Short mmCIF file of C-alpha atoms and ligand atoms in Angstrom, two decimals:
data_model
loop_
_atom_site.label_atom_id
_atom_site.label_comp_id
_atom_site.label_asym_id
_atom_site.label_seq_id
_atom_site.Cartn_x
_atom_site.Cartn_y
_atom_site.Cartn_z
CA MET G 1 -122.09 41.15 -94.97
CA ASN G 2 -124.95 43.44 -96.00
CA PHE G 3 -125.20 44.92 -99.50
CA GLU G 4 -128.51 46.71 -98.79
CA LEU G 5 -128.60 50.48 -98.51
CA THR G 6 -130.58 51.96 -95.62
CA GLU G 7 -133.74 53.95 -96.37
CA GLU G 8 -131.82 57.16 -95.59
CA GLN G 9 -128.97 56.24 -97.96
CA LYS G 10 -131.48 55.48 -100.75
CA MET G 11 -133.22 58.79 -100.12
CA ILE G 12 -129.91 60.70 -100.33
CA ARG G 13 -128.93 58.88 -103.55
CA ASP G 14 -132.34 59.62 -105.11
CA THR G 15 -132.21 63.28 -104.07
CA ALA G 16 -128.73 63.60 -105.58
CA ARG G 17 -129.85 61.82 -108.77
CA ASP G 18 -132.89 64.00 -109.19
CA PHE G 19 -130.90 67.21 -108.60
CA ALA G 20 -128.11 66.05 -110.93
CA ASN G 21 -130.55 65.18 -113.73
CA ARG G 22 -132.58 68.37 -113.38
CA GLU G 23 -129.99 71.02 -112.61
CA VAL G 24 -126.47 69.76 -113.26
CA GLU G 25 -126.47 67.58 -116.39
CA PRO G 26 -128.21 70.16 -118.65
CA LYS G 27 -125.37 72.61 -117.89
CA ALA G 28 -122.39 70.22 -117.99
CA ALA G 29 -121.42 70.64 -121.66
CA GLU G 30 -121.60 74.43 -121.42
CA LEU G 31 -119.53 74.44 -118.19
CA ASP G 32 -116.91 72.29 -119.93
CA LYS G 33 -116.86 74.46 -123.04
CA THR G 34 -116.65 77.82 -121.28
CA ALA G 35 -114.79 76.77 -118.10
CA ARG G 36 -117.36 78.76 -116.13
CA TRP G 37 -117.27 78.25 -112.35
CA PRO G 38 -120.75 76.86 -111.45
CA THR G 39 -121.67 79.41 -108.75
CA GLU G 40 -125.37 78.53 -108.77
CA LEU G 41 -124.75 74.76 -108.53
CA VAL G 42 -122.33 75.16 -105.61
CA LYS G 43 -125.00 77.22 -103.81
CA GLN G 44 -127.69 74.60 -104.51
CA LEU G 45 -125.40 71.79 -103.30
CA GLY G 46 -125.03 73.72 -100.04
CA GLU G 47 -128.81 74.07 -99.71
CA LEU G 48 -129.17 70.29 -100.16
CA GLY G 49 -126.66 69.65 -97.35
CA PHE G 50 -124.14 68.21 -99.85
CA MET G 51 -121.21 70.50 -99.00
CA GLY G 52 -120.70 69.11 -95.49
CA MET G 53 -122.36 65.74 -95.78
CA ALA G 54 -120.61 63.90 -92.93
CA ILE G 55 -120.36 66.88 -90.56
CA PRO G 56 -122.80 66.87 -87.62
CA GLN G 57 -125.70 69.31 -87.85
CA GLU G 58 -124.44 71.29 -84.84
CA TRP G 59 -121.51 72.41 -87.04
CA GLY G 60 -123.61 73.24 -90.10
CA GLY G 61 -123.37 69.83 -91.82
CA ALA G 62 -125.99 67.29 -92.81
CA GLY G 63 -124.95 64.53 -90.38
CA PHE G 64 -124.92 61.77 -93.02
CA ASP G 65 -122.37 58.95 -93.34
CA ALA G 66 -119.48 58.31 -95.75
CA VAL G 67 -121.49 55.70 -97.70
CA SER G 68 -124.13 58.39 -98.43
CA TYR G 69 -121.33 60.72 -99.52
CA VAL G 70 -120.11 58.13 -102.05
CA LEU G 71 -123.65 57.69 -103.41
CA ALA G 72 -124.21 61.43 -103.78
CA MET G 73 -120.74 62.04 -105.27
CA GLU G 74 -121.35 59.38 -107.94
CA GLU G 75 -124.65 61.00 -108.97
CA ILE G 76 -123.31 64.56 -109.11
CA SER G 77 -120.12 63.48 -110.95
CA ARG G 78 -122.12 61.39 -113.45
CA ALA G 79 -123.75 64.67 -114.49
CA CYS G 80 -120.66 66.91 -114.21
CA ALA G 81 -117.25 65.85 -112.93
CA SER G 82 -116.22 69.47 -112.31
CA THR G 83 -119.14 70.04 -109.96
CA GLY G 84 -118.33 66.68 -108.34
CA VAL G 85 -114.77 67.61 -107.43
CA ILE G 86 -115.79 71.01 -106.04
CA MET G 87 -118.16 69.13 -103.73
CA SER G 88 -115.47 66.59 -102.88
CA VAL G 89 -112.76 69.12 -101.96
CA ASN G 90 -115.07 71.02 -99.62
CA ASN G 91 -116.37 67.83 -97.99
CA SER G 92 -113.36 65.57 -97.64
CA LEU G 93 -110.28 67.75 -97.93
CA TYR G 94 -111.58 70.70 -95.99
CA CYS G 95 -114.57 70.05 -93.67
CA ASP G 96 -113.45 66.59 -92.53
CA PRO G 97 -110.05 67.70 -91.11
CA VAL G 98 -111.51 70.86 -89.55
CA TYR G 99 -114.11 68.70 -87.79
CA LYS G 100 -111.51 66.14 -86.73
CA TRP G 101 -108.75 68.49 -85.52
CA GLY G 102 -110.32 71.95 -85.09
CA SER G 103 -110.89 73.54 -81.69
CA ASP G 104 -114.47 74.65 -80.99
CA ASP G 105 -113.49 78.23 -81.90
CA GLN G 106 -111.95 77.06 -85.17
CA LYS G 107 -115.03 74.96 -85.96
CA LYS G 108 -117.26 77.96 -85.35
CA GLN G 109 -115.21 80.21 -87.60
CA TYR G 110 -113.99 77.82 -90.30
CA LEU G 111 -116.31 74.80 -90.34
CA THR G 112 -119.92 75.89 -89.87
CA PRO G 113 -119.95 78.37 -92.79
CA CYS G 114 -118.34 75.82 -95.16
CA ALA G 115 -120.27 72.73 -94.06
CA SER G 116 -123.51 74.66 -94.59
CA GLY G 117 -122.39 75.73 -98.07
CA GLN G 118 -122.25 79.47 -97.41
CA LYS G 119 -118.47 79.60 -97.75
CA LEU G 120 -115.91 77.39 -99.45
CA GLY G 121 -112.68 75.78 -98.23
CA CYS G 122 -109.66 74.33 -100.02
CA PHE G 123 -106.59 72.19 -99.21
CA ALA G 124 -103.06 73.25 -100.13
CA LEU G 125 -100.40 70.52 -100.00
CA THR G 126 -98.85 70.31 -103.49
CA GLU G 127 -96.01 72.61 -104.53
CA PRO G 128 -94.27 73.21 -107.86
CA MET G 129 -91.39 70.90 -106.83
CA SER G 130 -93.21 68.60 -104.39
CA GLY G 131 -96.21 66.56 -105.53
CA SER G 132 -95.96 62.82 -104.85
CA ASP G 133 -93.03 63.39 -102.46
CA ALA G 134 -95.21 65.59 -100.31
CA GLN G 135 -92.95 65.79 -97.23
CA THR G 136 -90.20 67.63 -99.10
CA MET G 137 -92.19 70.85 -99.49
CA VAL G 138 -90.38 74.18 -99.20
CA THR G 139 -93.26 76.30 -97.89
CA ALA G 140 -92.27 77.01 -94.30
CA VAL G 141 -93.65 78.55 -91.15
CA GLU G 142 -91.35 80.29 -88.64
CA PRO G 143 -92.15 81.38 -85.09
CA VAL G 144 -91.47 85.09 -84.63
CA GLY G 145 -92.39 86.22 -81.11
CA ASP G 146 -95.97 85.06 -80.53
CA ASP G 147 -96.68 84.91 -84.26
CA LEU G 148 -96.11 82.36 -86.99
CA ILE G 149 -94.91 83.72 -90.31
CA LEU G 150 -95.73 81.72 -93.44
CA ASN G 151 -93.83 81.92 -96.72
CA GLY G 152 -94.06 79.79 -99.87
CA SER G 153 -96.44 78.75 -102.62
CA LYS G 154 -98.80 75.90 -103.42
CA ASN G 155 -100.01 74.88 -106.86
CA PHE G 156 -102.85 72.95 -108.53
CA ILE G 157 -105.11 74.01 -105.65
CA THR G 158 -108.62 72.96 -106.65
CA CYS G 159 -111.12 75.73 -105.79
CA GLY G 160 -108.15 77.92 -104.73
CA ASP G 161 -109.35 81.02 -106.58
CA HIS G 162 -112.89 80.79 -105.09
CA ALA G 163 -112.20 79.49 -101.59
CA ASP G 164 -112.79 81.68 -98.56
CA PHE G 165 -110.54 79.56 -96.34
CA VAL G 166 -107.49 77.36 -96.91
CA ILE G 167 -105.66 74.62 -95.04
CA VAL G 168 -101.94 74.99 -95.81
CA PHE G 169 -99.20 72.49 -94.94
CA ALA G 170 -95.79 73.98 -94.17
CA VAL G 171 -92.44 72.83 -92.79
CA SER G 172 -92.28 73.83 -89.13
CA GLN G 173 -89.02 72.16 -88.03
CA ARG G 174 -85.92 71.23 -90.04
CA ASP G 175 -83.56 69.86 -87.37
CA GLY G 176 -83.81 66.19 -86.47
CA LYS G 177 -83.92 63.22 -88.80
CA LYS G 178 -87.23 64.07 -90.44
CA LEU G 179 -88.87 67.31 -91.52
CA LYS G 180 -91.80 68.29 -89.32
CA HIS G 181 -94.86 70.10 -90.63
CA ASP G 182 -97.75 72.22 -89.35
CA ALA G 183 -101.27 72.31 -90.76
CA LEU G 184 -102.50 75.91 -90.77
CA ILE G 185 -106.00 77.21 -91.45
CA PHE G 186 -106.85 80.81 -92.31
CA PRO G 187 -108.94 83.08 -94.56
CA THR G 188 -107.61 83.51 -98.10
CA ASP G 189 -107.98 87.29 -97.89
CA LEU G 190 -105.28 87.73 -95.23
CA PRO G 191 -102.50 90.20 -96.15
CA GLY G 192 -99.73 88.36 -98.01
CA VAL G 193 -101.98 85.82 -99.76
CA THR G 194 -102.15 86.07 -103.57
CA LYS G 195 -104.11 83.92 -106.00
CA ALA G 196 -102.84 83.29 -109.53
CA PRO G 197 -105.30 82.99 -112.47
CA PRO G 198 -106.87 79.53 -112.96
CA ASP G 199 -104.81 76.78 -114.62
CA VAL G 200 -105.74 75.79 -118.19
CA LYS G 201 -106.36 72.02 -118.13
CA LEU G 202 -107.27 68.96 -120.21
CA GLY G 203 -110.53 68.32 -118.33
CA ILE G 204 -112.73 69.31 -115.36
CA HIS G 205 -112.69 72.79 -116.88
CA ALA G 206 -115.27 74.31 -114.54
CA ALA G 207 -113.46 73.21 -111.37
CA HIS G 208 -110.81 75.89 -111.29
CA SER G 209 -107.41 75.23 -109.78
CA CYS G 210 -104.66 77.78 -109.27
CA THR G 211 -101.40 78.61 -107.54
CA LEU G 212 -101.53 80.35 -104.16
CA TYR G 213 -98.63 82.50 -102.94
CA PHE G 214 -97.91 83.27 -99.28
CA GLU G 215 -95.60 86.16 -98.48
CA ASN G 216 -94.97 86.87 -94.80
CA VAL G 217 -98.51 85.84 -93.86
CA LYS G 218 -98.92 86.58 -90.16
CA LEU G 219 -100.68 83.79 -88.23
CA ASN G 220 -100.89 82.63 -84.63
CA ARG G 221 -100.96 79.21 -83.01
CA LYS G 222 -104.28 79.46 -81.19
CA GLU G 223 -106.29 80.68 -84.12
CA HIS G 224 -104.54 79.15 -87.10
CA LEU G 225 -102.73 75.93 -86.12
CA LEU G 226 -104.96 72.97 -87.06
CA GLY G 227 -104.18 69.90 -84.97
CA PRO G 228 -101.06 69.37 -82.86
CA GLU G 229 -97.87 71.31 -83.58
CA HIS G 230 -95.46 69.48 -85.97
CA GLN G 231 -98.11 66.82 -86.77
CA GLY G 232 -99.29 68.45 -89.98
CA PHE G 233 -98.08 65.67 -92.29
CA LYS G 234 -100.28 63.16 -90.48
CA VAL G 235 -103.20 65.58 -90.75
CA ALA G 236 -102.59 65.64 -94.52
CA MET G 237 -102.26 61.86 -94.86
CA VAL G 238 -105.34 61.00 -92.78
CA THR G 239 -107.31 63.63 -94.69
CA LEU G 240 -106.22 62.11 -98.01
CA ASP G 241 -107.37 58.67 -96.82
CA GLY G 242 -110.86 60.20 -96.82
CA GLY G 243 -110.33 62.37 -99.90
CA ARG G 244 -109.37 59.37 -102.02
CA ILE G 245 -112.83 57.91 -101.37
CA GLY G 246 -114.28 61.12 -102.79
CA ILE G 247 -112.15 60.92 -105.95
CA ALA G 248 -112.96 57.22 -106.39
CA SER G 249 -116.64 58.21 -106.24
CA GLN G 250 -116.06 60.94 -108.80
CA ALA G 251 -114.48 58.32 -111.07
CA LEU G 252 -117.56 56.08 -110.59
CA GLY G 253 -119.79 58.91 -111.79
CA ILE G 254 -117.65 59.61 -114.87
CA ALA G 255 -117.51 55.90 -115.73
CA ARG G 256 -121.24 55.43 -115.31
CA ALA G 257 -121.98 58.37 -117.59
CA ALA G 258 -119.71 56.85 -120.27
CA LEU G 259 -121.30 53.41 -119.91
CA GLU G 260 -124.89 54.69 -120.01
CA LYS G 261 -124.20 56.76 -123.13
CA SER G 262 -122.56 53.72 -124.76
CA ILE G 263 -125.54 51.45 -124.07
CA ALA G 264 -127.99 54.01 -125.46
CA TYR G 265 -125.86 54.58 -128.57
CA ALA G 266 -125.29 50.87 -129.20
CA LYS G 267 -129.05 50.26 -129.24
CA GLU G 268 -129.69 53.12 -131.62
CA ARG G 269 -126.78 52.97 -134.09
CA LYS G 270 -127.25 50.47 -136.93
CA ALA G 271 -124.51 48.58 -138.81
CA PHE G 272 -124.28 45.16 -140.50
CA GLY G 273 -128.07 44.79 -140.64
CA GLY G 274 -129.10 45.86 -137.11
CA PRO G 275 -128.22 47.81 -133.98
CA ILE G 276 -124.53 47.54 -133.11
CA ALA G 277 -125.68 46.23 -129.68
CA ASN G 278 -126.30 42.93 -131.53
CA LEU G 279 -122.58 42.62 -132.33
CA GLN G 280 -120.52 40.55 -129.90
CA ALA G 281 -117.58 42.98 -130.22
CA ILE G 282 -119.77 45.71 -128.73
CA GLN G 283 -121.43 43.37 -126.21
CA PHE G 284 -118.05 42.31 -124.81
CA MET G 285 -117.00 45.93 -124.37
CA ILE G 286 -120.25 46.72 -122.55
CA ALA G 287 -119.82 43.62 -120.37
CA ASP G 288 -116.28 44.62 -119.35
CA MET G 289 -117.29 48.24 -118.71
CA ALA G 290 -120.20 47.17 -116.46
CA THR G 291 -118.09 44.65 -114.54
CA GLU G 292 -115.26 47.13 -113.92
CA LEU G 293 -117.72 49.77 -112.79
CA ASP G 294 -119.35 47.39 -110.32
CA ALA G 295 -115.98 46.26 -108.94
CA ALA G 296 -114.90 49.90 -108.53
CA ARG G 297 -118.15 50.75 -106.75
CA LEU G 298 -117.81 47.82 -104.34
CA LEU G 299 -114.23 48.82 -103.44
CA THR G 300 -115.30 52.42 -102.91
CA LEU G 301 -118.28 51.51 -100.74
CA ARG G 302 -116.08 49.18 -98.67
CA ALA G 303 -113.61 52.01 -97.98
CA ALA G 304 -116.52 54.30 -97.00
CA TYR G 305 -118.00 51.60 -94.78
CA LEU G 306 -114.66 51.26 -92.94
CA LYS G 307 -114.46 55.04 -92.56
CA ASP G 308 -117.95 55.06 -91.05
CA LYS G 309 -116.87 52.34 -88.61
CA GLY G 310 -113.92 54.49 -87.52
CA ALA G 311 -111.45 51.84 -88.76
CA ARG G 312 -108.16 52.71 -90.50
CA HIS G 313 -108.82 52.60 -94.23
CA SER G 314 -105.61 53.91 -95.87
CA MET G 315 -105.11 50.79 -97.99
CA GLU G 316 -108.78 50.32 -98.87
CA SER G 317 -109.08 53.98 -99.95
CA ALA G 318 -105.96 53.63 -102.09
CA GLN G 319 -107.33 50.42 -103.66
CA ALA G 320 -110.66 52.10 -104.39
CA LYS G 321 -108.98 55.15 -105.90
CA VAL G 322 -106.47 53.36 -108.10
CA PHE G 323 -109.01 50.88 -109.40
CA ALA G 324 -111.91 53.30 -109.88
CA SER G 325 -109.80 55.98 -111.58
CA GLU G 326 -108.04 53.60 -113.97
CA ALA G 327 -111.35 51.83 -114.67
CA ALA G 328 -112.96 55.20 -115.47
CA THR G 329 -110.28 55.92 -118.06
CA ARG G 330 -110.65 52.43 -119.60
CA ILE G 331 -114.45 52.73 -119.63
CA ALA G 332 -114.40 56.20 -121.19
CA HIS G 333 -111.85 54.93 -123.76
CA LYS G 334 -114.22 52.11 -124.75
CA ALA G 335 -117.15 54.55 -124.82
CA ILE G 336 -115.37 56.58 -127.50
CA GLN G 337 -114.61 53.36 -129.41
CA ILE G 338 -118.27 52.31 -129.34
CA HIS G 339 -119.33 55.75 -130.59
CA GLY G 340 -116.70 55.64 -133.36
CA GLY G 341 -116.10 58.99 -135.10
CA TYR G 342 -119.02 60.56 -133.21
CA GLY G 343 -117.28 59.71 -129.94
CA TYR G 344 -114.33 61.83 -130.99
CA THR G 345 -116.53 64.89 -131.53
CA VAL G 346 -117.91 67.01 -128.70
CA GLU G 347 -121.49 66.33 -129.85
CA TYR G 348 -122.01 63.11 -127.86
CA GLY G 349 -120.13 64.18 -124.74
CA VAL G 350 -118.10 61.01 -124.28
CA GLU G 351 -114.83 62.76 -125.11
CA ARG G 352 -115.51 64.96 -122.05
CA HIS G 353 -115.74 61.88 -119.84
CA TYR G 354 -112.41 60.66 -121.23
CA ARG G 355 -110.70 63.98 -120.50
CA ASP G 356 -112.32 64.25 -117.06
CA ALA G 357 -111.41 60.66 -116.10
CA ARG G 358 -107.66 61.28 -116.55
CA ILE G 359 -107.33 63.63 -113.60
CA THR G 360 -108.77 61.07 -111.20
CA GLU G 361 -105.59 59.03 -111.81
CA ILE G 362 -103.46 62.00 -110.77
CA TYR G 363 -104.88 64.23 -108.04
CA GLU G 364 -105.07 63.24 -104.37
CA GLY G 365 -102.16 60.92 -105.08
CA THR G 366 -101.24 59.44 -108.47
CA SER G 367 -102.00 55.79 -109.27
CA GLU G 368 -98.34 55.10 -108.52
CA ILE G 369 -98.67 56.60 -105.03
CA GLN G 370 -101.81 54.51 -104.37
CA ARG G 371 -99.77 51.41 -105.29
CA VAL G 372 -97.00 52.56 -102.90
CA VAL G 373 -99.57 52.81 -100.10
CA ILE G 374 -101.12 49.41 -100.93
CA ALA G 375 -97.76 47.66 -101.20
CA ALA G 376 -96.52 49.21 -97.94
CA ASN G 377 -99.61 47.85 -96.18
CA MET G 378 -99.28 44.39 -97.76
CA LEU G 379 -95.57 44.08 -96.98
CA LYS G 380 -95.45 45.45 -93.44
CA ASP G 381 -94.40 43.01 -90.70
N1 LIG D 401 -102.42 57.87 -91.78
C1 LIG D 401 -101.72 58.23 -90.67
N2 LIG D 401 -100.38 58.46 -90.67
C2 LIG D 401 -99.75 58.30 -91.85
C3 LIG D 401 -100.39 57.95 -93.03
C4 LIG D 401 -101.81 57.72 -92.97
N3 LIG D 401 -102.50 57.38 -94.04
N4 LIG D 401 -99.50 57.88 -94.04
C5 LIG D 401 -98.30 58.18 -93.50
N5 LIG D 401 -98.46 58.44 -92.19
C6 LIG D 401 -97.41 58.80 -91.23
C7 LIG D 401 -96.38 57.70 -91.09
O1 LIG D 401 -96.78 56.75 -90.13
C8 LIG D 401 -95.13 58.45 -90.68
O2 LIG D 401 -95.22 58.74 -89.31
P1 LIG D 401 -93.85 58.83 -88.40
O3 LIG D 401 -93.06 59.98 -88.96
O4 LIG D 401 -94.39 59.10 -87.02
O5 LIG D 401 -93.17 57.51 -88.56
C9 LIG D 401 -95.30 59.78 -91.44
O6 LIG D 401 -96.68 59.93 -91.74
C10 LIG D 401 -94.51 59.78 -92.73
O7 LIG D 401 -94.91 58.65 -93.47
P2 LIG D 401 -93.98 58.01 -94.59
O8 LIG D 401 -92.61 57.86 -94.06
O9 LIG D 401 -94.70 56.84 -95.16
O10 LIG D 401 -93.98 59.22 -95.64
P3 LIG D 401 -93.35 59.31 -97.09
O11 LIG D 401 -92.59 60.58 -97.19
O12 LIG D 401 -92.67 58.04 -97.47
O13 LIG D 401 -94.65 59.57 -98.01
C11 LIG D 401 -96.54 59.03 -99.32
C12 LIG D 401 -95.74 58.78 -98.05
C13 LIG D 401 -97.68 58.02 -99.25
C14 LIG D 401 -95.77 58.86 -100.60
C15 LIG D 401 -97.12 60.49 -99.25
O14 LIG D 401 -96.11 61.46 -99.44
C16 LIG D 401 -98.24 60.76 -100.24
O15 LIG D 401 -99.39 60.38 -100.00
N6 LIG D 401 -97.91 61.43 -101.37
C17 LIG D 401 -98.95 61.85 -102.30
C18 LIG D 401 -99.45 63.21 -101.94
C19 LIG D 401 -100.80 63.48 -102.48
O16 LIG D 401 -101.70 62.64 -102.44
N7 LIG D 401 -101.00 64.71 -102.95
C20 LIG D 401 -102.28 65.12 -103.41
C21 LIG D 401 -102.47 66.57 -103.17
S1 LIG D 401 -104.07 67.04 -102.74
C22 LIG D 401 -104.93 67.23 -104.17
O17 LIG D 401 -104.62 66.70 -105.19
C23 LIG D 401 -106.15 68.03 -103.98
C24 LIG D 401 -106.90 68.49 -105.15
O18 LIG D 401 -106.60 69.46 -105.76
C25 LIG D 401 -108.17 67.78 -105.50
#
């Protein structure tokens, strides 16, 4: 077992840290307050090679590994969780499946521009009446002559209102014991595609999500079907195995920001004759926060390491996500407690980490769904 990062991984982490400190963190409070989409940061992430980190250079990516992606995601999300999830959606939910299942023509059209950061992709699985029970979606695709006609809607689509391209999952066959699905990829400006205004949310204000509507959108198999026909649900599940590593890394960043602010505040704030860092009540909270953060990071890096090895990592990704996201909420909760009344105001920024942490327990599979995946793996014969 080797806990050492390679020189390249350290360099990527340091580059991400430097960029996050210089460009992202100074803007994070304003982005949260105004819910402004961070156009300039998304562009800069692309220039750094951070929008297609694990995609080979021949397809516009940076050619790094999943461990490097975790390191960079933690740094960017420590500064701004909204910017972190924009990066994560483009990397893991969009570029990864296009690289894995796209034909060369599809990669040329849909991958290279997004992996290089010039365009943006999004992933549309969730529907108003189908979230955790993802297979039961109603969005459907019908063959009509040589075409495929798509009808339905998808909601809570992160980056949906800014994305140039979308991967949509739709029911493609209803007869037989199980529903069958297609994964479809196409530009979001095709006739019949409409984008609703951004959702108003508790946290990650600058990472817009919205509902997308599809009305008789005309597609064809060669250009728009991603992966084998009727295998779309597996495309979604395998993609989420990778995506959950991204969200676990986002949670690490949020938790680290909350812990670092708590340590600084505890050394500075005085009560009962000295800094509150001298009080065991505060020390124990800091100790638990640091231990949970380390455990979450180790789980996340293990899942990324397995992904890099090409091994199945469904359970390890689910373990990383459920632990890191719930730890982030607990850590941000304690950060507010350590800051007392100041923690409840916007002035110190820890309330933002608390609000941002909550979504990591919900999107890309709720904590309950992660436990379903873990239990299914533990109990299988
Ligand atoms: N890898 C490969 N194949 C997989 C798989 C995986 N990880 N998980 C399931 N499959 C396969 C199964 O083997 C099965 O194959 P067969 O039909 O050939 O037997 C098929 O997929 C169906 O599997 P299940 O019977 O286990 O499916 P299920 O209906 O019981 O659902 C579930 C499983 C885990 C609950 C799944 O529905 C799920 O993950 N739900 C959560 C959805 C989710 O994460 N949504 C997030 C939306 S994206 C988002 O949030 C983006 C954003 O904005 C940031």
